[in-house]
Amino acid sequence: MAKEATPVAALSREQAAEELARLAGEIAGHDARYHRDDAPIISDADYDALRRRNAEIEARFPDLKRPDSPSERVGAAPGEKFAKVRHAVPMLSLDNAFDGDDVADFLNRVRRFLKLEADAPVPVFAEPKIDGLSASLRYERGRFVQGATRGDGFEGEDVTRNLRTVDDIPEQLQGRVPDIFEVRGEVYMSHADFAALNERQVAADKPPFANPRNAAAGSLRQLDATITASRPLKFFAYAWGEASERPADTQSGAVAAMAAWGLPVNPLARRVEGVEAMLAFHADIEARRAELGYDIDGVVYKVDDLARQDALGFVSRSPRWAIAHKFAAEQATTVIEGIEIQVGRTGALTPVARLTPVTVGGVVVSNATLHNADYIAGIGNDGQPIREGRDIRVGDTVIVQRAGDVIPQVVDVVLDKRPADAQPYAFPTVCPVCGSHAVREVNEKTGKVDSVSRCTGGLICAAQAVERLKHFVSRMAFDIEGLGEKQIAAFHADGLIAQPADIFTLELRDAEPDNLKRLKNREGFGETSVANLFAAIDERRTIDLDRFTYALGIRHVGETTARDIARHFGSFGAFREAAESVGGGEGAELDVLTDVDGVGPIVARAIGEFFAEEHNRGAIDALLTQVTPNEMERPGADGGELPLAGQTIVFTGALEEMSRPDAEALAQSLGAKTAGSVSKKTTLVVAGPGAGSKLKKASELGIEVIDEAAWLERAGKG
Ligand code: IVH
């Protein structure tokens, strides 16, 4: 079942840490496949989406950034077969822009960093972004002495012999050339040469290359340089590494100098100024993309003035003075064979298109999300028509796109190809899993009907039940070792667990003499693992109130809200009493819940509805016969004000005495709120060594800044 990635804004700390770990592994794997093996398994757009998600999560939780973060790394470590070359100047990568706003942001960042006026001109050198592989060519006194691949950005492979076979790469540069000059640029293969090579491959019974980039990479990294020589590679110079002297004061001037020395440079590059001109360049190059005869995947803008480039410098893996403006994601046309409805934990019905499989950007796609009933009907979230109002029907020929989103989207319908008998899609009014009514709620505030249909079946809905059980055992909830999503799904399917309480009666039932379904006889289980599982379950018979509250899976009650609730009420009984008093209530009746810091009317209503539902009350009663939630100390319950109440604290830089999460927890326990970024609401910044932009922002906003020692003092730990 395709699962939509949780939006970054909705991730808990714990989930964010897990996601970052997962993304680090996944991206490293793709890096190795792409850079080392020349055999990627996902499209560039999807790869970019992974990196972007990683960066977004890191921006939200800067302290969770991992030492092995992909944002600190470029490419993959080199393969074993070539000698290694340490790059005197690292070969870094480029940050990506995907639309005009990103480009405007880039320019504004540059201006801010250089302390220029908001409308100060910043000429950039704009060039096509060649889809090949980068190489570094070292020239000493104008003679080509060594060539290397990028590798991991710091160390590449010595492919000098192979690069010597590339016609575009001169052995000797012409004219007055600096003593040492490392030319950087892209090795690529033209479409025509790629087609011819693949023809030869097939004729020789060898597998064809997936695309020109892979062909170029595979050709360059041949141990036998005569093979490289037989492959028609080309080269464009666009940058430089170590240089004993700079040939010009501008990017455009340096590129012109390289051209004068006899190096091939891209003829389409232009010096442009201002967002409009940059976007016009992008549009122009995109329009000419098909006729270029080689693959490009966007354009690159570089601040033209080299003194400015120097001042701007680098941030982790990319220069602040350049950005790649990618072309829109690739699209493909296919047919919708059916529409299926998936039901999530909170009962949301998500329509998914089953497609005739089609390759989009190098990846086979057979499912695409259709979001909700409105999306299918041609209505956007704002109630306005999308796709000019064209609806989506089974049998339709559609355009699918794999863009930033990991899940492919159906972006448009080809009406000309609609079968005569195609019917408008009737979105189900009952849950396809349990048959309960599916409703679209009305948002009281806006009076608008929610775009999402929800199953009203609650726990009697098998789909919701499974998803809720998975949530119940998840990391921040009961976190039972040996009982993960897979086991839950299997136990539920076999009727062993229908509701949370059943987890805790599993052992008793397992021991019944006539039981034919003993756990130890299941695949993947044995005496020991079953004993371990029961022990792990027993360990959770008492549990902290916040975890217990979170585990219930009440809509809108994430771990933070659960903690706020637990702190506020102190016991489950008190919380439940308040929640049940609300019922389906409105207005002032919600006050008992909205009194909780962090609980607004929407959350309060969701809690009230949850407890108003009989299934839920029954499930909780059953659970409470098995499990005891601990009482929680209510901070300030004695009426005394907490020492840091009302403060919003940001920790930045390195802390030496305690980890950042511990420092944040300490601050919270003293009544403060903590935040990841400095804003007008911030009242205090605790800055350790290495603090940067947040510290700057704090001083700009006149916010008090203290060091760790002073902080510990204030927290009563000094
Ligand atoms: S400049 C420090 N210019 O894109 C900046 N890169 O996504 C060095 N690329 O590693 C790169 N065309 O392999 C630059 N006109 C161009 C480019 C270009 C293609 C590649 C290059 C780079 C990657 C970054």
XYZ file of C-alpha atoms and ligand atoms in Angstrom, residues 34-35 48 74 90-96 126-135 150 184-187 213 236-240 251 266 269 296-302 314 317-319 321-322 324 326, ligand 1:
74
model
C 24.317 6.704 -9.497
C 27.898 7.820 -9.058
C 16.001 15.626 -5.548
C 28.279 14.922 -2.548
C 36.610 20.181 -3.346
C 34.195 19.496 -6.219
C 30.969 20.479 -4.634
C 27.428 20.381 -5.780
C 24.634 22.856 -6.369
C 21.540 23.706 -4.442
C 18.334 23.386 -6.455
C 23.316 31.693 -16.660
C 24.183 28.427 -18.389
C 22.476 25.179 -19.295
C 22.912 22.458 -16.685
C 24.456 19.580 -18.578
C 23.274 16.145 -17.530
C 26.533 14.271 -17.581
C 29.221 13.711 -15.005
C 31.638 16.281 -13.774
C 35.361 15.988 -14.231
C 34.179 14.003 -8.753
C 36.094 21.728 -14.204
C 33.252 20.757 -16.433
C 30.872 18.098 -17.605
C 31.614 14.976 -19.625
C 24.392 10.109 -18.733
C 31.919 21.456 -21.636
C 34.087 23.578 -19.319
C 32.153 25.720 -16.832
C 34.235 26.128 -13.659
C 37.679 25.665 -12.165
C 32.496 34.109 -14.165
C 28.521 26.066 -23.830
C 25.460 30.763 -21.641
C 20.247 19.056 -19.871
C 18.163 19.028 -16.712
C 17.925 22.713 -15.913
C 19.973 25.869 -15.942
C 22.608 27.111 -13.521
C 22.866 30.711 -12.334
C 26.191 31.900 -10.928
C 29.950 27.885 0.591
C 27.935 21.031 0.070
C 27.049 23.927 -2.225
C 28.164 27.443 -3.047
C 26.766 32.066 -5.177
C 25.161 29.535 -7.511
C 20.600 25.016 -10.301
C 15.738 22.479 -12.559
S 28.825 24.512 -11.497
C 30.546 24.548 -7.194
N 27.737 24.537 -13.895
O 25.622 19.785 -11.898
C 29.664 24.474 -8.369
N 27.639 22.521 -12.658
O 24.099 19.524 -9.466
C 30.161 23.557 -9.424
N 26.579 20.669 -13.852
O 28.312 18.852 -9.869
C 29.179 23.192 -10.429
N 26.149 21.768 -15.694
O 28.217 17.996 -12.347
C 27.990 23.806 -12.794
N 26.868 24.709 -16.033
C 27.116 23.985 -14.945
C 26.753 22.628 -14.846
C 27.018 21.927 -13.688
C 26.069 20.597 -15.069
C 26.576 19.557 -12.886
C 27.887 19.342 -12.179
C 27.565 19.606 -10.739
C 26.104 19.279 -10.697
C 25.407 19.919 -9.534
